[in-house]
Coordinates of C-alpha atoms in Angstrom, one line a residue:
M1 CA 3.4 -17.5 31.0
K2 CA 1.4 -16.6 27.8
E3 CA 4.7 -15.7 26.1
A4 CA 6.2 -19.1 27.1
L5 CA 3.1 -20.9 25.7
S6 CA 3.2 -18.9 22.4
I7 CA 6.9 -19.7 22.0
L8 CA 6.2 -23.3 22.8
C9 CA 3.6 -23.5 20.0
L10 CA 6.4 -22.4 17.6
V11 CA 8.1 -25.7 18.3
L12 CA 5.2 -27.7 16.9
L13 CA 5.4 -25.7 13.7
V14 CA 8.9 -26.8 12.8
S15 CA 8.5 -28.9 9.7
V16 CA 9.7 -32.5 9.5
S17 CA 11.8 -31.7 6.5
E18 CA 13.7 -29.0 8.4
A19 CA 14.3 -31.4 11.3
A20 CA 15.6 -34.0 8.9
V21 CA 18.3 -31.8 7.6
T22 CA 20.0 -31.4 10.9
K23 CA 19.1 -34.6 12.7
P24 CA 22.0 -36.9 11.5
H25 CA 24.6 -34.3 12.5
F26 CA 22.8 -33.8 15.8
E27 CA 22.7 -37.5 16.7
N28 CA 26.5 -37.7 15.9
F29 CA 27.0 -34.6 18.0
V30 CA 25.3 -36.1 21.1
K31 CA 27.1 -39.5 20.7
C32 CA 30.3 -37.6 20.5
L33 CA 29.5 -35.6 23.7
R34 CA 28.7 -38.8 25.6
S35 CA 31.9 -40.6 24.4
R36 CA 34.1 -37.7 25.4
T37 CA 32.8 -37.3 29.0
S38 CA 33.0 -39.6 32.0
Q39 CA 30.5 -41.3 34.2
E40 CA 32.0 -39.3 37.1
N41 CA 30.8 -36.1 35.3
P42 CA 27.9 -37.2 33.1
I43 CA 26.7 -34.7 30.5
N44 CA 23.3 -36.2 29.8
D45 CA 21.5 -33.8 32.3
A46 CA 23.3 -30.8 30.7
I47 CA 21.9 -31.4 27.2
F48 CA 18.6 -29.7 26.3
T49 CA 16.9 -30.1 23.0
A50 CA 13.7 -28.9 21.3
E51 CA 12.1 -32.3 21.9
N52 CA 12.1 -31.4 25.6
T53 CA 10.1 -28.2 24.9
T54 CA 9.5 -26.9 28.4
T55 CA 13.0 -27.3 29.8
F56 CA 14.6 -26.3 26.4
L57 CA 12.6 -23.0 26.3
S58 CA 13.2 -22.1 30.0
S59 CA 16.9 -22.8 29.6
Y60 CA 17.0 -20.6 26.5
V61 CA 15.0 -17.7 27.9
S62 CA 16.6 -17.7 31.4
Y63 CA 19.8 -16.0 30.0
T64 CA 18.2 -14.1 27.2
K65 CA 18.4 -10.5 28.5
N66 CA 17.0 -8.6 25.4
K67 CA 13.3 -9.3 24.7
R68 CA 14.0 -8.8 21.0
F69 CA 15.5 -12.3 21.0
T70 CA 13.3 -14.4 23.2
S71 CA 12.1 -16.7 20.4
P72 CA 14.6 -19.4 19.7
N73 CA 15.3 -20.1 16.0
Y74 CA 14.2 -23.8 16.1
K75 CA 15.3 -24.2 12.5
T76 CA 19.0 -23.7 13.5
L77 CA 19.3 -24.1 17.3
M78 CA 20.0 -27.8 17.8
A79 CA 20.8 -27.9 21.5
I80 CA 21.8 -26.0 24.6
V81 CA 24.6 -27.5 26.6
T82 CA 24.6 -26.2 30.2
A83 CA 28.1 -27.3 31.1
K84 CA 28.7 -28.4 34.7
H85 CA 32.3 -29.4 34.3
V86 CA 35.3 -28.4 32.3
S87 CA 35.1 -31.7 30.4
H88 CA 31.6 -30.7 29.2
V89 CA 33.1 -27.5 27.7
Q90 CA 35.9 -29.4 26.0
A91 CA 33.6 -32.1 24.6
T92 CA 31.2 -29.5 23.3
V93 CA 33.9 -27.6 21.4
V94 CA 35.4 -30.8 19.9
C95 CA 32.1 -32.4 19.0
A96 CA 30.6 -29.2 17.5
K97 CA 33.7 -28.7 15.4
S98 CA 33.9 -32.3 14.2
N99 CA 30.2 -32.3 13.1
G100 CA 30.3 -28.9 11.4
I101 CA 28.0 -27.3 14.0
Q102 CA 28.5 -23.7 14.9
L103 CA 29.1 -22.8 18.6
R104 CA 27.8 -19.8 20.5
I105 CA 29.1 -19.2 24.0
R106 CA 26.9 -17.6 26.7
S107 CA 28.0 -16.6 30.2
G108 CA 25.5 -14.1 31.4
G109 CA 23.3 -13.5 28.3
H110 CA 23.9 -9.7 28.2
D111 CA 25.2 -9.6 24.6
Y112 CA 23.2 -6.6 23.4
E113 CA 22.6 -8.1 19.9
G114 CA 22.1 -11.7 21.1
L115 CA 25.1 -13.1 19.3
S116 CA 25.9 -15.4 22.2
Y117 CA 22.7 -17.3 21.6
M118 CA 21.5 -16.5 18.1
S119 CA 22.6 -17.8 14.7
S120 CA 21.1 -18.4 11.2
V121 CA 23.1 -21.6 10.6
P122 CA 22.9 -24.8 12.6
F123 CA 24.4 -24.2 16.0
V124 CA 24.6 -25.1 19.7
I125 CA 24.6 -22.8 22.7
L126 CA 27.3 -23.6 25.3
D127 CA 25.8 -22.1 28.4
M128 CA 28.4 -21.3 31.2
F129 CA 26.1 -20.3 34.0
N130 CA 26.7 -23.4 36.1
L131 CA 30.4 -22.8 36.1
R132 CA 30.3 -20.0 38.7
S133 CA 32.8 -20.8 41.4
I134 CA 34.8 -17.9 43.0
T135 CA 37.8 -18.1 45.3
V136 CA 39.3 -15.1 47.0
D137 CA 42.8 -15.0 48.6
V138 CA 43.0 -11.9 50.8
S139 CA 46.7 -12.3 51.6
S140 CA 47.7 -12.1 47.9
K141 CA 44.8 -9.8 46.9
K142 CA 43.8 -12.3 44.2
A143 CA 40.6 -14.0 43.1
W144 CA 39.7 -16.7 40.6
V145 CA 36.3 -16.4 39.1
Q146 CA 34.6 -18.7 36.6
A147 CA 33.0 -17.4 33.4
G148 CA 29.4 -18.1 34.5
A149 CA 29.6 -16.2 37.8
T150 CA 27.9 -12.8 37.8
L151 CA 29.4 -9.5 38.9
G152 CA 27.0 -9.5 41.9
E153 CA 28.3 -12.9 43.0
L154 CA 31.9 -11.7 42.5
Y155 CA 31.4 -8.5 44.5
T156 CA 29.6 -10.4 47.3
K157 CA 32.4 -13.0 47.6
I158 CA 35.1 -10.3 47.7
N159 CA 33.2 -8.4 50.4
D160 CA 32.7 -11.5 52.4
A161 CA 36.5 -11.9 52.5
S162 CA 37.5 -8.3 52.9
K163 CA 35.8 -4.9 53.4
T164 CA 38.8 -3.1 51.8
L165 CA 39.2 -5.0 48.6
A166 CA 37.2 -4.6 45.4
F167 CA 37.3 -5.3 41.6
P168 CA 37.0 -2.5 39.0
A169 CA 34.1 -3.9 36.9
G170 CA 30.6 -2.8 35.9
V171 CA 27.6 -1.8 37.8
C172 CA 25.1 -4.4 36.4
A173 CA 25.1 -7.2 39.0
T174 CA 23.7 -9.9 36.6
V175 CA 26.4 -9.5 33.9
G176 CA 28.5 -12.7 33.4
A177 CA 32.2 -12.5 34.2
G178 CA 33.2 -14.4 31.0
G179 CA 32.0 -11.9 28.5
H180 CA 32.2 -8.7 30.6
I181 CA 35.9 -9.1 31.4
S182 CA 37.0 -10.4 28.0
G183 CA 35.4 -7.4 26.2
G184 CA 37.0 -4.8 28.4
G185 CA 34.2 -4.2 30.9
Y186 CA 34.5 -1.0 33.0
G187 CA 32.9 0.6 36.0
N188 CA 33.1 3.5 38.4
L189 CA 36.6 2.7 39.6
M190 CA 37.9 3.2 36.1
R191 CA 39.6 6.5 36.6
K192 CA 41.5 5.2 39.7
Y193 CA 42.3 1.6 38.6
G194 CA 41.5 1.2 34.9
I195 CA 39.2 -1.5 33.6
T196 CA 38.7 -5.2 34.1
V197 CA 41.4 -6.4 31.7
D198 CA 44.0 -4.3 33.4
H199 CA 43.7 -6.6 36.4
V200 CA 43.6 -10.0 34.8
V201 CA 46.8 -11.9 35.7
D202 CA 45.9 -15.4 34.4
A203 CA 43.1 -17.2 32.7
Q204 CA 41.9 -20.6 31.7
I205 CA 40.6 -21.1 28.1
V206 CA 39.5 -24.1 26.1
D207 CA 40.9 -23.8 22.7
V208 CA 39.7 -25.0 19.3
N209 CA 41.2 -28.4 19.9
G210 CA 39.4 -28.8 23.2
K211 CA 42.6 -28.3 25.2
L212 CA 42.5 -26.5 28.6
L213 CA 45.2 -23.8 28.6
N214 CA 46.3 -21.2 31.1
R215 CA 48.6 -18.2 30.7
A216 CA 51.8 -20.2 30.7
T217 CA 50.5 -22.8 28.1
M218 CA 48.5 -20.4 25.9
G219 CA 51.3 -17.9 25.4
E220 CA 51.4 -14.2 25.9
D221 CA 49.9 -13.3 22.5
L222 CA 46.7 -15.2 23.1
F223 CA 46.6 -13.9 26.7
W224 CA 46.9 -10.4 25.3
A225 CA 44.1 -11.0 22.8
I226 CA 41.4 -12.3 25.2
R227 CA 41.9 -9.2 27.5
G228 CA 39.7 -6.8 25.5
G229 CA 39.4 -8.6 22.2
G230 CA 36.5 -10.7 23.4
G231 CA 37.0 -14.4 24.3
G232 CA 34.4 -15.7 21.8
S233 CA 36.7 -15.3 18.8
F234 CA 39.5 -17.4 20.3
G235 CA 38.1 -20.1 22.5
V236 CA 35.9 -20.6 25.5
I237 CA 36.9 -18.6 28.6
L238 CA 36.6 -20.9 31.6
S239 CA 37.9 -18.6 34.4
W240 CA 39.9 -15.5 35.2
K241 CA 42.5 -14.8 37.8
L242 CA 42.2 -11.3 39.0
D243 CA 44.2 -8.7 40.9
L244 CA 41.9 -7.1 43.5
V245 CA 42.2 -3.4 44.3
E246 CA 42.1 -1.5 47.6
V247 CA 39.1 0.7 48.6
P248 CA 38.4 2.6 51.8
R249 CA 35.9 1.2 54.2
I250 CA 33.7 4.3 53.7
M251 CA 32.9 5.8 50.3
T252 CA 30.6 8.6 49.3
V253 CA 28.0 8.7 46.5
F254 CA 25.4 11.2 45.3
R255 CA 22.7 11.5 42.7
V256 CA 21.6 15.0 41.6
N257 CA 19.2 16.0 38.8
K258 CA 19.4 19.1 36.7
T259 CA 16.6 19.7 34.1
L260 CA 17.1 22.0 31.1
E261 CA 15.0 24.6 32.9
Q262 CA 17.4 24.3 35.9
G263 CA 20.4 25.0 33.7
G264 CA 21.2 21.3 33.0
T265 CA 22.9 22.1 29.6
D266 CA 25.3 24.6 31.2
V267 CA 26.2 22.3 34.1
L268 CA 26.8 19.4 31.7
Y269 CA 29.0 21.6 29.5
K270 CA 31.1 22.5 32.5
W271 CA 31.2 18.8 33.4
Q272 CA 32.8 18.1 30.1
L273 CA 35.6 20.5 30.9
V274 CA 36.4 19.2 34.4
S275 CA 35.3 15.6 34.8
T276 CA 38.5 14.1 33.4
K277 CA 40.7 16.5 35.5
L278 CA 39.1 15.7 38.9
P279 CA 41.0 13.5 41.4
E280 CA 41.2 9.9 40.2
S281 CA 39.3 8.8 43.2
L282 CA 36.2 10.7 41.9
F283 CA 34.0 9.3 39.1
I284 CA 31.0 11.4 38.0
R285 CA 28.7 9.9 35.3
A286 CA 26.3 12.2 33.6
M287 CA 23.0 10.7 32.4
P288 CA 20.8 12.8 30.2
Q289 CA 17.3 11.3 29.9
V290 CA 13.7 12.3 28.9
V291 CA 11.4 13.1 31.8
N292 CA 8.0 14.6 32.3
G293 CA 8.0 18.4 32.4
T294 CA 6.3 20.7 34.9
R295 CA 3.2 21.0 32.7
R296 CA 0.9 18.1 31.9
G297 CA 1.9 16.3 28.7
E298 CA 5.2 18.2 28.4
K299 CA 8.5 16.5 28.3
T300 CA 12.0 17.8 29.0
I301 CA 15.5 16.5 29.5
A302 CA 17.0 15.9 33.0
V303 CA 20.7 15.3 33.4
V304 CA 21.3 13.0 36.3
F305 CA 24.7 13.2 37.8
Y306 CA 25.8 10.0 39.6
A307 CA 29.0 10.2 41.5
Q308 CA 31.3 7.9 43.5
F309 CA 34.2 9.1 45.6
M310 CA 36.7 7.0 47.4
G311 CA 36.6 9.0 50.6
R312 CA 34.4 11.0 53.0
A313 CA 31.6 13.4 52.2
D314 CA 33.3 16.5 53.6
E315 CA 36.3 16.0 51.3
L316 CA 34.0 15.4 48.3
M317 CA 32.1 18.6 49.1
A318 CA 35.3 20.6 49.0
I319 CA 36.3 19.2 45.6
M320 CA 32.8 19.8 44.1
N321 CA 32.6 23.4 45.4
Q322 CA 35.9 24.1 43.8
S323 CA 35.6 22.2 40.5
L324 CA 31.9 22.1 39.7
P325 CA 30.0 24.6 41.9
E326 CA 27.4 24.9 39.1
L327 CA 25.9 21.6 40.3
E328 CA 25.1 23.2 43.6
L329 CA 25.7 20.0 45.5
K330 CA 24.4 19.9 49.1
R331 CA 25.9 18.0 51.9
E332 CA 22.6 16.2 52.6
E333 CA 22.7 14.8 49.0
C334 CA 25.9 12.9 49.8
Q335 CA 25.6 9.4 51.2
E336 CA 28.5 7.6 52.9
M337 CA 28.5 3.8 52.6
S338 CA 30.6 0.7 52.0
W339 CA 31.9 -0.3 48.6
L340 CA 29.4 -3.2 48.4
N341 CA 26.5 -0.9 49.2
T342 CA 27.6 1.5 46.4
T343 CA 26.8 -1.3 44.0
L344 CA 23.2 -1.1 45.1
F345 CA 23.2 2.7 44.8
W346 CA 24.4 2.5 41.2
A347 CA 21.7 -0.1 40.4
D348 CA 19.1 2.4 41.7
Y349 CA 17.9 0.1 44.5
P350 CA 16.2 1.9 47.3
A351 CA 18.2 2.7 50.5
G352 CA 18.1 -0.3 52.8
T353 CA 17.8 -2.9 50.1
P354 CA 19.7 -6.0 51.4
T355 CA 22.9 -6.8 49.5
S356 CA 21.7 -10.3 49.0
I357 CA 19.8 -9.0 46.0
L358 CA 23.2 -8.9 44.2
L359 CA 22.9 -12.7 44.1
D360 CA 19.6 -12.8 42.3
R361 CA 19.5 -14.3 38.8
P362 CA 16.4 -13.1 36.8
S363 CA 14.9 -16.0 34.9
S364 CA 13.1 -14.0 32.3
P365 CA 14.1 -11.2 29.9
G366 CA 13.7 -7.5 30.6
D367 CA 12.5 -5.0 28.0
F368 CA 13.0 -4.8 24.3
F369 CA 16.1 -2.6 23.9
K370 CA 18.7 -1.1 21.6
S371 CA 22.1 0.4 22.5
K372 CA 24.9 2.2 20.7
S373 CA 28.2 3.8 21.8
D374 CA 30.6 6.6 21.0
Y375 CA 33.8 8.1 22.2
V376 CA 34.2 11.9 22.6
K377 CA 37.6 13.6 22.1
K378 CA 36.6 17.3 22.6
P379 CA 33.7 19.0 24.4
I380 CA 30.4 18.9 22.6
P381 CA 29.3 22.6 22.2
K382 CA 26.0 23.7 23.7
E383 CA 24.3 23.9 20.3
G384 CA 25.3 20.3 19.7
M385 CA 23.9 19.3 23.0
E386 CA 20.6 21.0 22.2
K387 CA 20.4 19.0 18.9
L388 CA 20.9 15.9 21.0
W389 CA 18.0 17.0 23.3
A390 CA 15.7 17.6 20.4
A391 CA 16.5 14.1 19.0
M392 CA 15.8 12.5 22.3
L393 CA 12.4 14.4 22.7
K394 CA 11.2 12.8 19.4
F395 CA 11.2 9.3 21.1
N396 CA 7.9 7.9 22.3
N397 CA 9.6 5.4 24.5
V398 CA 12.3 5.5 27.2
V399 CA 15.6 6.9 26.0
W400 CA 18.8 8.0 27.8
M401 CA 22.5 8.5 27.4
Q402 CA 25.3 7.8 29.8
W403 CA 28.4 10.0 29.6
N404 CA 31.3 8.2 31.4
P405 CA 34.4 10.2 32.1
Y406 CA 37.9 9.2 31.3
G407 CA 41.1 10.7 32.6
G408 CA 43.1 9.4 35.5
V409 CA 44.9 6.1 34.9
M410 CA 43.0 5.6 31.6
D411 CA 45.3 8.2 30.1
R412 CA 48.4 6.5 31.3
I413 CA 47.8 2.9 30.1
P414 CA 49.1 2.4 26.5
A415 CA 46.5 1.5 23.9
T416 CA 48.5 -1.6 23.1
A417 CA 48.9 -2.9 26.7
T418 CA 45.8 -5.1 26.2
A419 CA 43.5 -5.6 23.2
F420 CA 41.2 -2.9 24.6
P421 CA 42.4 0.2 22.7
H422 CA 40.3 3.2 23.9
R423 CA 42.7 5.0 26.2
K424 CA 44.4 8.4 26.2
G425 CA 42.7 11.2 24.2
N426 CA 39.1 10.4 25.2
L427 CA 37.1 12.8 27.4
F428 CA 34.2 10.4 27.8
K429 CA 32.4 7.4 26.4
I430 CA 28.7 7.6 25.5
Q431 CA 26.2 4.9 25.8
Y432 CA 22.9 5.5 24.0
F433 CA 20.0 3.4 25.2
T434 CA 16.3 3.0 24.4
T435 CA 13.7 0.5 25.6
W436 CA 10.2 -0.3 24.5
L437 CA 7.3 -2.6 25.5
D438 CA 5.5 -3.4 22.2
A439 CA 7.2 -5.8 19.7
N440 CA 5.3 -4.0 16.9
T441 CA 7.3 -0.8 17.5
T442 CA 10.7 -2.5 17.2
E443 CA 11.6 -1.3 13.7
T444 CA 10.4 2.2 14.5
S445 CA 12.5 2.2 17.7
L446 CA 15.6 0.9 15.9
N447 CA 15.3 3.6 13.3
M448 CA 14.8 6.3 15.9
M449 CA 18.1 5.2 17.5
R450 CA 19.9 5.3 14.1
E451 CA 18.7 8.9 13.6
F452 CA 19.7 9.8 17.1
Y453 CA 23.2 8.4 16.4
E454 CA 23.4 10.4 13.2
V455 CA 22.7 13.6 15.1
A456 CA 25.7 12.9 17.3
E457 CA 28.1 12.2 14.5
P458 CA 29.7 15.7 14.2
Y459 CA 30.6 15.7 17.9
V460 CA 32.3 12.3 18.4
S461 CA 35.4 10.4 17.2
S462 CA 35.8 9.9 13.5
N463 CA 37.9 7.9 11.0
P464 CA 37.0 5.5 12.5
R465 CA 33.9 6.4 14.6
E466 CA 34.9 4.3 17.6
A467 CA 32.6 1.9 19.4
F468 CA 32.8 -0.1 22.6
F469 CA 32.8 -3.9 22.0
N470 CA 30.7 -4.7 25.1
Y471 CA 28.0 -2.4 23.8
R472 CA 27.7 -4.5 20.8
D473 CA 26.0 -2.8 17.8
M474 CA 25.2 -4.6 14.6
D475 CA 24.9 -1.3 12.8
V476 CA 28.6 -0.6 12.9
G477 CA 29.2 -3.6 10.5
N478 CA 28.4 -7.3 10.5
N479 CA 28.8 -10.5 8.6
P480 CA 26.4 -13.4 8.0
S481 CA 26.3 -16.0 10.7
G482 CA 28.1 -18.7 8.8
Q483 CA 30.8 -16.8 6.9
T484 CA 33.3 -14.1 7.5
N485 CA 34.1 -11.4 4.9
V486 CA 37.4 -9.9 6.0
D487 CA 36.7 -6.5 4.5
E488 CA 33.5 -6.3 6.4
A489 CA 35.2 -7.5 9.6
K490 CA 37.8 -4.7 9.2
I491 CA 34.9 -2.2 9.2
Y492 CA 33.5 -3.2 12.6
G493 CA 36.8 -4.4 13.9
S494 CA 38.6 -1.1 13.3
K495 CA 35.8 0.7 15.3
Y496 CA 36.0 -1.7 18.2
F497 CA 39.7 -2.4 18.3
L498 CA 41.4 0.4 16.4
G499 CA 45.1 -0.3 15.7
N500 CA 45.0 -3.5 17.7
L501 CA 42.8 -5.2 15.0
K502 CA 45.8 -6.3 12.9
R503 CA 47.5 -8.1 15.9
L504 CA 44.2 -9.7 16.9
M505 CA 43.7 -11.1 13.4
E506 CA 47.3 -12.5 13.6
V507 CA 46.6 -14.2 16.9
K508 CA 43.3 -15.6 15.5
A509 CA 45.2 -17.1 12.6
K510 CA 47.6 -18.7 14.9
Y511 CA 45.1 -20.2 17.3
D512 CA 42.0 -20.7 15.2
P513 CA 43.1 -20.7 11.6
E514 CA 40.0 -22.4 10.3
N515 CA 37.8 -19.8 11.9
F516 CA 35.7 -22.2 14.0
F517 CA 34.9 -19.6 16.7
K518 CA 32.9 -17.1 14.7
N519 CA 29.8 -14.9 14.9
E520 CA 28.5 -11.9 13.0
Q521 CA 31.1 -9.6 14.6
S522 CA 34.0 -12.0 15.4
I523 CA 37.7 -11.4 14.6
P524 CA 38.8 -13.1 11.4
P525 CA 42.1 -14.9 11.0
A526 CA 44.6 -12.8 9.1
S527 CA 45.1 -15.9 6.8
L528 CA 41.6 -15.3 5.3
N529 CA 43.1 -12.2 3.5

């Protein structure tokens, strides 16, 4: 509450001169919105402005997941439109464009760098959280999901319809479907079924002219681009049509810790050698993290192995005893459960937590955090791992890595099949993550992460050093909010999209030649060259 009041006070500090600069444009924008929507679907209740300080602030903060960005920029944020109907989306696009106002599109608010709700030029947030309908057709094994639905809502809806269908997406239940899918979101079914974009068979998108398009009317090039290239550079994703996948009624999971003193480094080295060669139905994530040591005040590294197997525990035990006996997995450490319950396990909820928690939508941010990513092509030697451990132990706040194994179907899907390029040749993807509680330690924490990232450089992909678009990282290159330098865009674009960047830029030039849909890491039109 104190935070809300302090942010509220900032509203009163916005000078009259600053307000005067943007007010004429804003009044025209609002008039335009009202003229382009109908009385059957009025937009008035969906428009929030800084004048309505309490509702404006709560609307902003509700879907701001990184505490680094909880204070709105009142100099530039003109309004938040919480669209309740497709016509609201169409009107917002047309009216923002015609009034020279930048648009930022937010579905779940999990953009790691806040680019879906931050800008240094006059802008409007188009919030999609009200557009959250989901329909599941068991007979065709298909589902339509709107961009504002969360993964938890999607998983629950699928499970309500069938106990043997699933969708291969991420493990964070509050992530919005719009951004997660368009950026190539992945999860623990990746080795068996690939990633989200491999199962998108249709989509609805509002283009730069406010037209509602589907796969047939948008064309295959745009449909290709929004599957892995991020929707925010091309239009506003309204909904996705998904192919669902089959899962057994009973699956098996386990979580096992190995500290350095228990041989964690040796076990993790062996994991690198076998994790991509295991049966496709088995996904084992390794998660090195800083934990308290056995002596008071001492810290060490524990590698936590999280696994999911599409089968029974006895079969899993046989695989583990043969392929990774160093983990010393015990039968009692394996838990058999439904696919829906595995989503609770991966979120670290205690056993017995009701699955209804998957429907929760937190209304306030979590911690301050920073994330980075890498792709690894060959095993990291033990001396390299020890350098990583030393870098982690320098942190004063929470820090961890996730090593997510490739192999399986990921090796067989061509890099050009969708805009998501990171396929064959990868052993695993790394996510680096640190959180802190004190805003005054933000710069220190960010610098610690950069140093940690530098330590890893000799052991990961190079030329370019690849990065995962959904783990957005401004350090890999960025442009100012209001302009796009193509040379700079090629720096970050080549890391996120590799050889697919050229085609993405050509698609952008065809569908948004004036570069209306832009942010600090958007794809520029090839015509800007």
